[in-house]
Amino acid sequence: MKNFAEVSTLLVDDIAGDAPRPSRDADQEFLLAGLKQNLQEISQHGQRATTIIAGMLARSRNSSTPQALTNLNALVEEYFRLAYQGLRAKDPTFHALRTARLAPELGLVPAVAPELGRVLLNLFTNAFYAVQQRAKTDAAGYRPEVRASTQRLTANSVEIKIYDNGTGVPESVRQDIFKPFFTTKPTTEGTGLGLSLSYDIVTQCHHGTLTVDSQEGVFTEFTICLPG
């Protein structure tokens, strides 16, 4: 579907040419422009469908990778950096204050590092997206900031917190954010599977908890608690 839409868009471009032709009236030009826009929409939604299918496959996959002792501080630092670099690659003008408070006494914790890394990357990416969106509408005196922290709660549990001072999550939808396909992003920017998949990885794969606290227009903070 996506490939046919893109090929058809090229055909419309060939028909339309670089400038209106005297042989076509205004109605024909309008129809060609409308057809091209529709094909672009089809292509975008096709790409979203592809992303959703990939997410569903990842969601349905039962990881057989055993847990191993993992340096959580190093994992948090790595994905904190990768998420920021990823957004900066798309928008070089974007800047945000990054603060990491990582407990040195955390020690090694049993985890499936690649799976937990996906959770961290998703949460950090969402955090940077939230502060980027707020910066667009609240530029005067606003300083985008994302914080990451770790701490040992007990001898058998640790905690990871990811905080941003971005757009926040409205209370009316907060109870739905871990549901599959729920998203507050535009359809071209989110599939609604990231947080749902993250929740499953934390709760089912690691037997931990993933919770959120937020105030709309002020902050959002996700908390991951893991045994270990």
Phi, psi and omega in degrees: 000313180296317181294317179297321179296318181292319178295318180295325177298318178296322178295320177297319178299319179296321180290317184288323183074184181281340183214155178301142180261145180300334183285349179250138178273178184297324180296320179293319177299319179296318180294320178296318179296319179294320178297318179296318179297318179298319179295323177294322177296318178300317180297317180296316180290330174296320177295321178296319178299320177299317180295319179297316180298317178298320178294321179294322177295319178294322181294322183278349182283125176270112183292126178262004181287124180287155176289149178222155179299125190232140174278095184296323180300316179294322180295316179297314180300317183297312185281336171299314180292316183296319180296318181293316179295324179297317179289322179295330178294326179278327183222087183299343180279349184282135175221144177212146175286129178245125181235127179238124175240093188251123185291120181293337183272010185299319181075185179275139185234136177293127182197160170265097191304314180298321180290315178294327176298323177297321178297311181298317180298319179295315182293318178294319179298316177298320181296314179294324176298318182296317180287328176296317180294320179293323180298332181289333185246349185226052189289329187292109176075003182273133177241105179300135180214138173232132181239147174231138179216151174229151174201154175268122181278310178221184178294340185238017180207146178229166184223140173237129177241138176233117187241142171220151178259045184268218189286340182076171180245123179302142181300329183294338182243000187299325182286352183256354193291341178265005179278144179301138176072003176274130178208148174260359179277160172302154185300334180278354185242348182211148179253345182081016180249344185299307182289325178297314178295320178299317180299316180295319180297317182290313187278321185267317183281326184246358178056038179247200178227149175228117182231165181225142172231138184201155170226122185304130179079004184234302184196166168218139178222122174260140180236124175252124174246129182232143172288145177150000000 
